[in-house]
PDB file of C-alpha atoms and ligand atoms in Angstrom:
ATOM      1  CA  MET A  11     -14.716 -10.379  23.781  1.00 51.00           C
ATOM      2  CA  SER A  12     -15.683 -14.015  23.678  1.00 51.00           C
ATOM      3  CA  GLU A  13     -19.265 -13.709  22.482  1.00 79.00           C
ATOM      4  CA  LYS A  14     -20.040 -15.863  19.490  1.00 87.00           C
ATOM      5  CA  TYR A  15     -21.634 -13.049  17.518  1.00 95.00           C
ATOM      6  CA  ILE A  16     -19.576 -10.048  16.563  1.00 97.00           C
ATOM      7  CA  ILE A  17     -22.649  -8.390  15.015  1.00 98.00           C
ATOM      8  CA  GLN A  18     -26.223  -8.594  16.279  1.00 98.00           C
ATOM      9  CA  ILE A  19     -28.895  -6.721  14.352  1.00 98.00           C
ATOM     10  CA  LYS A  20     -32.444  -6.523  15.684  1.00 98.00           C
ATOM     11  CA  ASN A  21     -35.535  -5.262  13.871  1.00 98.00           C
ATOM     12  CA  LEU A  22     -33.559  -2.723  11.865  1.00 98.00           C
ATOM     13  CA  ILE A  23     -35.669  -0.233   9.959  1.00 98.00           C
ATOM     14  CA  LYS A  24     -34.410   2.535   7.700  1.00 98.00           C
ATOM     15  CA  ILE A  25     -36.797   4.935   6.040  1.00 98.00           C
ATOM     16  CA  PHE A  26     -35.507   7.548   3.587  1.00 97.00           C
ATOM     17  CA  GLY A  27     -37.281  10.730   2.502  1.00 92.00           C
ATOM     18  CA  ASP A  28     -39.731  13.013   4.214  1.00 83.00           C
ATOM     19  CA  GLY A  29     -42.271  13.509   1.430  1.00 87.00           C
ATOM     20  CA  VAL A  30     -42.464  10.139  -0.254  1.00 92.00           C
ATOM     21  CA  GLU A  31     -41.065   7.602   2.190  1.00 94.00           C
ATOM     22  CA  ILE A  32     -38.892   4.723   1.038  1.00 96.00           C
ATOM     23  CA  LYS A  33     -38.505   1.828   3.441  1.00 97.00           C
ATOM     24  CA  ALA A  34     -35.002   0.687   2.488  1.00 98.00           C
ATOM     25  CA  LEU A  35     -34.751  -1.728   5.448  1.00 98.00           C
ATOM     26  CA  ASP A  36     -37.941  -3.268   6.729  1.00 98.00           C
ATOM     27  CA  GLY A  37     -37.219  -5.120   9.966  1.00 98.00           C
ATOM     28  CA  VAL A  38     -33.877  -6.845   9.457  1.00 98.00           C
ATOM     29  CA  ASP A  39     -32.750  -9.400  12.066  1.00 98.00           C
ATOM     30  CA  LEU A  40     -29.280 -10.812  11.562  1.00 98.00           C
ATOM     31  CA  ASN A  41     -26.526 -12.293  13.720  1.00 97.00           C
ATOM     32  CA  ILE A  42     -23.037 -12.649  12.297  1.00 97.00           C
ATOM     33  CA  GLU A  43     -20.384 -14.861  13.850  1.00 96.00           C
ATOM     34  CA  ARG A  44     -16.831 -13.840  14.516  1.00 96.00           C
ATOM     35  CA  GLY A  45     -14.696 -14.784  11.511  1.00 96.00           C
ATOM     36  CA  GLU A  46     -17.622 -15.441   9.174  1.00 97.00           C
ATOM     37  CA  PHE A  47     -17.284 -14.774   5.424  1.00 97.00           C
ATOM     38  CA  LEU A  48     -20.701 -13.696   4.352  1.00 97.00           C
ATOM     39  CA  ALA A  49     -22.344 -12.531   1.117  1.00 97.00           C
ATOM     40  CA  ILE A  50     -25.291 -10.176   0.861  1.00 97.00           C
ATOM     41  CA  ILE A  51     -27.135 -10.518  -2.439  1.00 96.00           C
ATOM     42  CA  GLY A  52     -30.419  -9.265  -3.869  1.00 96.00           C
ATOM     43  CA  PRO A  53     -31.777  -7.155  -6.710  1.00 95.00           C
ATOM     44  CA  SER A  54     -30.805  -3.548  -7.234  1.00 95.00           C
ATOM     45  CA  GLY A  55     -32.598  -1.309  -4.745  1.00 96.00           C
ATOM     46  CA  SER A  56     -33.248  -4.137  -2.258  1.00 97.00           C
ATOM     47  CA  GLY A  57     -31.327  -2.411   0.550  1.00 98.00           C
ATOM     48  CA  LYS A  58     -27.913  -4.085   0.364  1.00 97.00           C
ATOM     49  CA  SER A  59     -25.862  -0.879   0.519  1.00 97.00           C
ATOM     50  CA  THR A  60     -28.189   0.578   3.133  1.00 98.00           C
ATOM     51  CA  LEU A  61     -27.611  -2.451   5.354  1.00 98.00           C
ATOM     52  CA  LEU A  62     -23.865  -2.363   4.809  1.00 97.00           C
ATOM     53  CA  ASN A  63     -23.740   1.353   5.634  1.00 97.00           C
ATOM     54  CA  GLN A  64     -25.578   0.620   8.865  1.00 98.00           C
ATOM     55  CA  ILE A  65     -23.105  -2.113   9.822  1.00 98.00           C
ATOM     56  CA  GLY A  66     -20.256   0.254   8.920  1.00 97.00           C
ATOM     57  CA  ILE A  67     -21.752   2.951  11.193  1.00 97.00           C
ATOM     58  CA  LEU A  68     -21.825   5.298   8.214  1.00 95.00           C
ATOM     59  CA  ASP A  69     -25.512   6.062   8.736  1.00 96.00           C
ATOM     60  CA  THR A  70     -28.090   5.869  11.541  1.00 96.00           C
ATOM     61  CA  PRO A  71     -31.238   3.731  11.442  1.00 97.00           C
ATOM     62  CA  THR A  72     -34.827   4.930  11.811  1.00 97.00           C
ATOM     63  CA  SER A  73     -35.266   2.287  14.530  1.00 98.00           C
ATOM     64  CA  GLY A  74     -33.799  -0.992  15.722  1.00 98.00           C
ATOM     65  CA  THR A  75     -30.436  -1.908  17.207  1.00 98.00           C
ATOM     66  CA  ILE A  76     -27.004  -2.949  15.956  1.00 98.00           C
ATOM     67  CA  LEU A  77     -24.566  -4.418  18.450  1.00 97.00           C
ATOM     68  CA  LEU A  78     -20.910  -4.553  17.444  1.00 97.00           C
ATOM     69  CA  ASP A  79     -18.993  -6.650  19.955  1.00 94.00           C
ATOM     70  CA  GLY A  80     -21.953  -6.330  22.300  1.00 94.00           C
ATOM     71  CA  VAL A  81     -22.102  -2.532  22.137  1.00 95.00           C
ATOM     72  CA  ASP A  82     -25.126  -0.789  20.617  1.00 97.00           C
ATOM     73  CA  VAL A  83     -23.735   1.576  17.998  1.00 97.00           C
ATOM     74  CA  THR A  84     -27.124   3.246  17.503  1.00 96.00           C
ATOM     75  CA  LYS A  85     -26.791   4.731  20.999  1.00 94.00           C
ATOM     76  CA  MET A  86     -23.301   6.126  20.439  1.00 96.00           C
ATOM     77  CA  SER A  87     -22.334   9.776  20.134  1.00 96.00           C
ATOM     78  CA  GLU A  88     -20.921  10.955  16.794  1.00 95.00           C
ATOM     79  CA  LYS A  89     -17.447  10.903  18.314  1.00 95.00           C
ATOM     80  CA  GLN A  90     -17.759   7.329  19.622  1.00 96.00           C
ATOM     81  CA  ARG A  91     -19.115   6.263  16.258  1.00 96.00           C
ATOM     82  CA  SER A  92     -16.119   7.626  14.452  1.00 92.00           C
ATOM     83  CA  ILE A  93     -13.676   6.045  16.927  1.00 92.00           C
ATOM     84  CA  THR A  94     -15.387   2.653  16.567  1.00 94.00           C
ATOM     85  CA  ARG A  95     -15.416   2.990  12.789  1.00 93.00           C
ATOM     86  CA  ASN A  96     -11.684   3.702  12.658  1.00 88.00           C
ATOM     87  CA  LYS A  97     -10.741   1.002  15.141  1.00 89.00           C
ATOM     88  CA  GLN A  98     -13.022  -1.852  14.191  1.00 94.00           C
ATOM     89  CA  LEU A  99     -14.032  -1.488  10.573  1.00 96.00           C
ATOM     90  CA  GLY A 100     -12.327  -1.765   7.213  1.00 96.00           C
ATOM     91  CA  PHE A 101     -14.055  -0.611   4.014  1.00 95.00           C
ATOM     92  CA  ILE A 102     -13.652  -1.766   0.421  1.00 95.00           C
ATOM     93  CA  PHE A 103     -15.777  -0.097  -2.233  1.00 91.00           C
ATOM     94  CA  GLN A 104     -16.479  -0.732  -5.900  1.00 87.00           C
ATOM     95  CA  TYR A 105     -14.096   2.050  -6.906  1.00 88.00           C
ATOM     96  CA  HIS A 106     -10.800   2.059  -5.104  1.00 87.00           C
ATOM     97  CA  HIS A 107     -10.783   5.761  -4.066  1.00 92.00           C
ATOM     98  CA  LEU A 108      -7.003   5.778  -3.862  1.00 96.00           C
ATOM     99  CA  LEU A 109      -5.242   9.135  -3.809  1.00 97.00           C
ATOM    100  CA  PRO A 110      -3.922   9.623  -7.369  1.00 97.00           C
ATOM    101  CA  ASP A 111      -0.800  11.586  -6.440  1.00 97.00           C
ATOM    102  CA  PHE A 112       0.472   9.037  -3.936  1.00 98.00           C
ATOM    103  CA  ASN A 113       2.040   5.667  -4.613  1.00 98.00           C
ATOM    104  CA  ALA A 114       0.681   2.346  -3.320  1.00 98.00           C
ATOM    105  CA  LEU A 115       2.824   2.385  -0.194  1.00 98.00           C
ATOM    106  CA  GLU A 116       1.815   5.935   0.722  1.00 98.00           C
ATOM    107  CA  ASN A 117      -1.868   5.196   0.109  1.00 98.00           C
ATOM    108  CA  VAL A 118      -1.718   2.214   2.464  1.00 98.00           C
ATOM    109  CA  MET A 119       0.258   4.161   5.090  1.00 97.00           C
ATOM    110  CA  MET A 120      -2.368   6.914   5.170  1.00 95.00           C
ATOM    111  CA  PRO A 121      -4.839   5.374   7.696  1.00 92.00           C
ATOM    112  CA  LEU A 122      -1.959   4.637  10.058  1.00 94.00           C
ATOM    113  CA  LEU A 123      -0.578   8.162   9.827  1.00 94.00           C
ATOM    114  CA  ILE A 124      -4.081   9.493  10.468  1.00 89.00           C
ATOM    115  CA  SER A 125      -4.327   7.354  13.620  1.00 87.00           C
ATOM    116  CA  GLY A 126      -1.042   8.809  14.821  1.00 92.00           C
ATOM    117  CA  VAL A 127       1.375   5.957  14.032  1.00 95.00           C
ATOM    118  CA  LYS A 128       4.959   7.134  13.448  1.00 97.00           C
ATOM    119  CA  SER A 129       6.009   7.335   9.838  1.00 97.00           C
ATOM    120  CA  SER A 130       8.738   4.658  10.057  1.00 98.00           C
ATOM    121  CA  LYS A 131       6.402   2.187  11.763  1.00 97.00           C
ATOM    122  CA  ALA A 132       3.575   2.997   9.317  1.00 98.00           C
ATOM    123  CA  ARG A 133       5.901   2.357   6.392  1.00 98.00           C
ATOM    124  CA  GLU A 134       6.979  -1.004   7.753  1.00 98.00           C
ATOM    125  CA  THR A 135       3.392  -2.134   8.471  1.00 97.00           C
ATOM    126  CA  ALA A 136       2.070  -0.933   5.097  1.00 98.00           C
ATOM    127  CA  ARG A 137       4.904  -2.756   3.338  1.00 98.00           C
ATOM    128  CA  LYS A 138       3.981  -6.032   5.033  1.00 96.00           C
ATOM    129  CA  VAL A 139       0.304  -5.756   4.122  1.00 96.00           C
ATOM    130  CA  LEU A 140       1.134  -4.883   0.506  1.00 97.00           C
ATOM    131  CA  GLU A 141       3.319  -7.982   0.354  1.00 96.00           C
ATOM    132  CA  GLU A 142       0.421 -10.002   1.715  1.00 94.00           C
ATOM    133  CA  VAL A 143      -1.891  -8.836  -1.076  1.00 94.00           C
ATOM    134  CA  GLY A 144       0.757  -9.700  -3.661  1.00 94.00           C
ATOM    135  CA  LEU A 145       2.025  -6.218  -4.474  1.00 96.00           C
ATOM    136  CA  GLY A 146       5.464  -6.362  -2.917  1.00 96.00           C
ATOM    137  CA  ASP A 147       6.998  -5.341  -6.235  1.00 96.00           C
ATOM    138  CA  ARG A 148       4.588  -2.477  -7.003  1.00 97.00           C
ATOM    139  CA  MET A 149       4.777  -0.336  -3.886  1.00 97.00           C
ATOM    140  CA  ASP A 150       6.186   2.729  -5.602  1.00 98.00           C
ATOM    141  CA  HIS A 151       3.547   2.727  -8.369  1.00 98.00           C
ATOM    142  CA  ARG A 152       0.803   5.315  -8.430  1.00 98.00           C
ATOM    143  CA  PRO A 153      -2.833   4.296  -9.177  1.00 97.00           C
ATOM    144  CA  ASN A 154      -2.560   5.274 -12.870  1.00 97.00           C
ATOM    145  CA  GLN A 155       0.428   2.933 -13.174  1.00 97.00           C
ATOM    146  CA  LEU A 156      -1.513  -0.079 -11.870  1.00 97.00           C
ATOM    147  CA  SER A 157      -4.293  -2.273 -13.317  1.00 95.00           C
ATOM    148  CA  GLY A 158      -7.851  -2.248 -11.940  1.00 93.00           C
ATOM    149  CA  GLY A 159      -7.233  -5.470 -10.036  1.00 94.00           C
ATOM    150  CA  GLN A 160      -3.941  -4.197  -8.638  1.00 95.00           C
ATOM    151  CA  ASN A 161      -5.541  -0.955  -7.477  1.00 96.00           C
ATOM    152  CA  GLN A 162      -8.268  -2.952  -5.775  1.00 94.00           C
ATOM    153  CA  ARG A 163      -5.532  -4.916  -3.969  1.00 95.00           C
ATOM    154  CA  VAL A 164      -4.028  -1.647  -2.771  1.00 97.00           C
ATOM    155  CA  ALA A 165      -7.481  -0.608  -1.548  1.00 96.00           C
ATOM    156  CA  ILE A 166      -7.798  -3.935   0.283  1.00 96.00           C
ATOM    157  CA  ALA A 167      -4.387  -3.428   1.885  1.00 96.00           C
ATOM    158  CA  ARG A 168      -5.488   0.029   2.968  1.00 96.00           C
ATOM    159  CA  ALA A 169      -8.713  -1.399   4.459  1.00 95.00           C
ATOM    160  CA  LEU A 170      -6.759  -4.024   6.415  1.00 95.00           C
ATOM    161  CA  VAL A 171      -3.767  -2.032   7.601  1.00 95.00           C
ATOM    162  CA  ASN A 172      -5.467  -0.913  10.833  1.00 92.00           C
ATOM    163  CA  LYS A 173      -6.348  -4.556  11.619  1.00 93.00           C
ATOM    164  CA  PRO A 174     -10.119  -4.106  11.754  1.00 95.00           C
ATOM    165  CA  SER A 175     -12.194  -6.955  13.207  1.00 96.00           C
ATOM    166  CA  ILE A 176     -14.874  -6.440  10.536  1.00 97.00           C
ATOM    167  CA  VAL A 177     -14.216  -5.841   6.834  1.00 97.00           C
ATOM    168  CA  ILE A 178     -17.125  -4.750   4.662  1.00 97.00           C
ATOM    169  CA  GLY A 179     -17.123  -4.573   0.887  1.00 96.00           C
ATOM    170  CA  ASP A 180     -19.826  -3.062  -1.331  1.00 95.00           C
ATOM    171  CA  GLU A 181     -19.451  -4.799  -4.707  1.00 93.00           C
ATOM    172  CA  PRO A 182     -15.660  -4.878  -4.255  1.00 92.00           C
ATOM    173  CA  THR A 183     -15.192  -6.553  -7.640  1.00 90.00           C
ATOM    174  CA  GLY A 184     -18.034  -4.774  -9.433  1.00 88.00           C
ATOM    175  CA  ASN A 185     -15.584  -2.847 -11.560  1.00 85.00           C
ATOM    176  CA  LEU A 186     -13.334  -5.780 -12.550  1.00 88.00           C
ATOM    177  CA  ASP A 187     -13.389  -8.460 -15.249  1.00 89.00           C
ATOM    178  CA  SER A 188     -14.194 -12.004 -14.134  1.00 88.00           C
ATOM    179  CA  LYS A 189     -10.581 -13.166 -13.922  1.00 89.00           C
ATOM    180  CA  ALA A 190      -9.460 -10.236 -11.762  1.00 88.00           C
ATOM    181  CA  SER A 191     -12.647 -10.634  -9.787  1.00 90.00           C
ATOM    182  CA  ASP A 192     -11.897 -14.323  -9.058  1.00 90.00           C
ATOM    183  CA  ASN A 193      -8.420 -13.392  -7.906  1.00 90.00           C
ATOM    184  CA  ILE A 194      -9.733 -10.726  -5.552  1.00 91.00           C
ATOM    185  CA  TYR A 195     -12.218 -13.145  -3.988  1.00 92.00           C
ATOM    186  CA  GLU A 196      -9.478 -15.716  -3.478  1.00 93.00           C
ATOM    187  CA  LEU A 197      -7.372 -13.048  -1.802  1.00 92.00           C
ATOM    188  CA  LEU A 198     -10.224 -11.969   0.497  1.00 94.00           C
ATOM    189  CA  ARG A 199     -10.891 -15.602   1.393  1.00 94.00           C
ATOM    190  CA  LYS A 200      -7.221 -16.166   2.187  1.00 94.00           C
ATOM    191  CA  LEU A 201      -7.107 -13.052   4.376  1.00 94.00           C
ATOM    192  CA  ASN A 202     -10.291 -14.188   6.130  1.00 95.00           C
ATOM    193  CA  HIS A 203      -8.717 -17.583   6.914  1.00 94.00           C
ATOM    194  CA  GLU A 204      -5.411 -16.155   8.042  1.00 93.00           C
ATOM    195  CA  HIS A 205      -6.631 -13.226  10.125  1.00 93.00           C
ATOM    196  CA  LYS A 206      -9.992 -14.599  11.339  1.00 92.00           C
ATOM    197  CA  GLN A 207     -11.576 -11.256  10.569  1.00 95.00           C
ATOM    198  CA  THR A 208     -15.272 -11.089   9.736  1.00 97.00           C
ATOM    199  CA  PHE A 209     -15.977 -10.308   6.067  1.00 97.00           C
ATOM    200  CA  ILE A 210     -19.315  -9.038   4.792  1.00 97.00           C
ATOM    201  CA  LEU A 211     -19.492  -8.581   1.045  1.00 96.00           C
ATOM    202  CA  VAL A 212     -22.290  -7.268  -1.110  1.00 96.00           C
ATOM    203  CA  THR A 213     -22.101  -8.896  -4.524  1.00 92.00           C
ATOM    204  CA  HIS A 214     -24.052  -9.266  -7.733  1.00 83.00           C
ATOM    205  CA  ASP A 215     -22.094 -12.338  -8.603  1.00 83.00           C
ATOM    206  CA  VAL A 216     -23.938 -15.509  -7.559  1.00 83.00           C
ATOM    207  CA  HIS A 217     -20.889 -17.604  -8.444  1.00 82.00           C
ATOM    208  CA  MET A 218     -18.832 -15.616  -5.895  1.00 84.00           C
ATOM    209  CA  ALA A 219     -21.583 -15.690  -3.309  1.00 89.00           C
ATOM    210  CA  GLU A 220     -21.596 -19.480  -3.465  1.00 88.00           C
ATOM    211  CA  LYS A 221     -17.988 -19.531  -2.289  1.00 88.00           C
ATOM    212  CA  THR A 222     -18.813 -17.775   0.982  1.00 94.00           C
ATOM    213  CA  ASP A 223     -19.907 -19.333   4.318  1.00 95.00           C
ATOM    214  CA  ARG A 224     -23.402 -17.917   4.162  1.00 96.00           C
ATOM    215  CA  ILE A 225     -25.692 -16.066   1.775  1.00 97.00           C
ATOM    216  CA  ILE A 226     -28.155 -13.425   2.914  1.00 97.00           C
ATOM    217  CA  ARG A 227     -30.662 -12.455   0.236  1.00 97.00           C
ATOM    218  CA  LEU A 228     -32.552  -9.181   0.518  1.00 97.00           C
ATOM    219  CA  VAL A 229     -35.734  -8.259  -1.309  1.00 98.00           C
ATOM    220  CA  ASP A 230     -37.507  -4.974  -0.583  1.00 98.00           C
ATOM    221  CA  GLY A 231     -35.497  -4.412   2.587  1.00 98.00           C
ATOM    222  CA  ARG A 232     -36.251  -7.816   4.094  1.00 98.00           C
ATOM    223  CA  ILE A 233     -34.153 -10.960   4.438  1.00 98.00           C
ATOM    224  CA  VAL A 234     -35.847 -13.622   2.320  1.00 98.00           C
ATOM    225  CA  GLU A 235     -33.025 -16.164   2.427  1.00 96.00           C
ATOM    226  CA  ASN A 236     -30.374 -16.947   5.029  1.00 96.00           C
ATOM    227  CA  SER A 237     -28.532 -20.090   4.014  1.00 94.00           C
ATOM    228  CA  LYS A 238     -25.193 -21.688   4.884  1.00 91.00           C
ATOM    229  CA  ASN A 239     -23.093 -22.879   1.974  1.00 86.00           C
TER     230      ASN A 239
HETATM  231  P1  ADP B 301     -28.983  -1.765  -3.224  1.00 81.36           P
HETATM  232  O1  ADP B 301     -27.644  -1.481  -2.660  1.00 81.36           O
HETATM  233  O2  ADP B 301     -29.516  -3.119  -2.866  1.00 81.36           O
HETATM  234  O3  ADP B 301     -29.050  -1.555  -4.710  1.00 81.36           O
HETATM  235  P2  ADP B 301     -29.791   0.546  -1.670  1.00 81.36           P
HETATM  236  O4  ADP B 301     -29.550   0.121  -0.273  1.00 81.36           O
HETATM  237  O5  ADP B 301     -28.809   1.465  -2.280  1.00 81.36           O
HETATM  238  O6  ADP B 301     -30.025  -0.737  -2.601  1.00 81.36           O
HETATM  239  O7  ADP B 301     -31.226   1.256  -1.760  1.00 81.36           O
HETATM  240  C1  ADP B 301     -32.391   0.719  -1.182  1.00 81.36           C
HETATM  241  C2  ADP B 301     -33.550   1.690  -1.413  1.00 81.36           C
HETATM  242  O8  ADP B 301     -33.349   2.885  -0.673  1.00 81.36           O
HETATM  243  C3  ADP B 301     -33.689   2.134  -2.866  1.00 81.36           C
HETATM  244  O9  ADP B 301     -35.053   2.292  -3.144  1.00 81.36           O
HETATM  245  C4  ADP B 301     -32.967   3.448  -2.898  1.00 81.36           C
HETATM  246  O10 ADP B 301     -33.449   4.265  -3.922  1.00 81.36           O
HETATM  247  C5  ADP B 301     -33.257   4.014  -1.522  1.00 81.36           C
HETATM  248  N1  ADP B 301     -32.181   4.875  -1.017  1.00 81.36           N
HETATM  249  C6  ADP B 301     -30.904   4.499  -0.742  1.00 81.36           C
HETATM  250  N2  ADP B 301     -30.196   5.526  -0.253  1.00 81.36           N
HETATM  251  C7  ADP B 301     -31.030   6.590  -0.229  1.00 81.36           C
HETATM  252  C8  ADP B 301     -30.892   7.967   0.178  1.00 81.36           C
HETATM  253  N3  ADP B 301     -29.744   8.430   0.681  1.00 81.36           N
HETATM  254  N4  ADP B 301     -31.983   8.760   0.060  1.00 81.36           N
HETATM  255  C9  ADP B 301     -33.152   8.294  -0.409  1.00 81.36           C
HETATM  256  N5  ADP B 301     -33.350   7.019  -0.802  1.00 81.36           N
HETATM  257  C10 ADP B 301     -32.314   6.171  -0.718  1.00 81.36           C
HETATM  258 MG1   MG B 302     -25.844  -0.933  -3.597  1.00 81.36          MG
END
């Protein structure tokens, strides 16, 4: 896949509700380059999560197209969608959603075990990724034995362990203090440089957004700003 754009979105519209209709996305056009580190900002209710969920193939649009690596995901069957999601996408949310009864290593191994990787291989891979996110010495800790920032690192390791080409984060630091938040952004930036994966992050934090390659600002479901940093 040598195309410049890993994601091509054309005239994307998403309308919620059958009684009172809410146009959450109102004709979004957006091309994202391979390896870009991009921030989506905008006021609450402007459609940021809706757009991210569309890119993550977690929801279907009302109309418009989304090409991932040149393939239109809006035309895919439910099965193809789920295969593409597991193979190509990594998700980081505001809350880490780690399994409380499993330690960091086991949480990170989980996606690999689900995709059928042998336990010994999964363990070795998960260990490497946890070392990369700076948790080499915390692998046997459960979520309640780790800080908010550390748990978010585990969640990042879990999102990356399948080597997705696109990583999306919906307010990945929304639950952290500013110091922990800075550290997480530095980590994501480092991973972006080292792995050349595409990162798309929704954030409230303008200071963080300024450290990305490009800022997309949404208002009322439309892109009102698209500027390179
Ligand atoms: P943001 O993430 O920017 O705060 P959202 O994408 O969550 O905004 O929401 C955009 C608009 O769509 C809002 O008006 C919201 O209430 C509406 N919306 C989002 N998800 C749903 C849903 N599942 N059903 C109905 N309305 C929704
Ligand atoms: Mg949101």
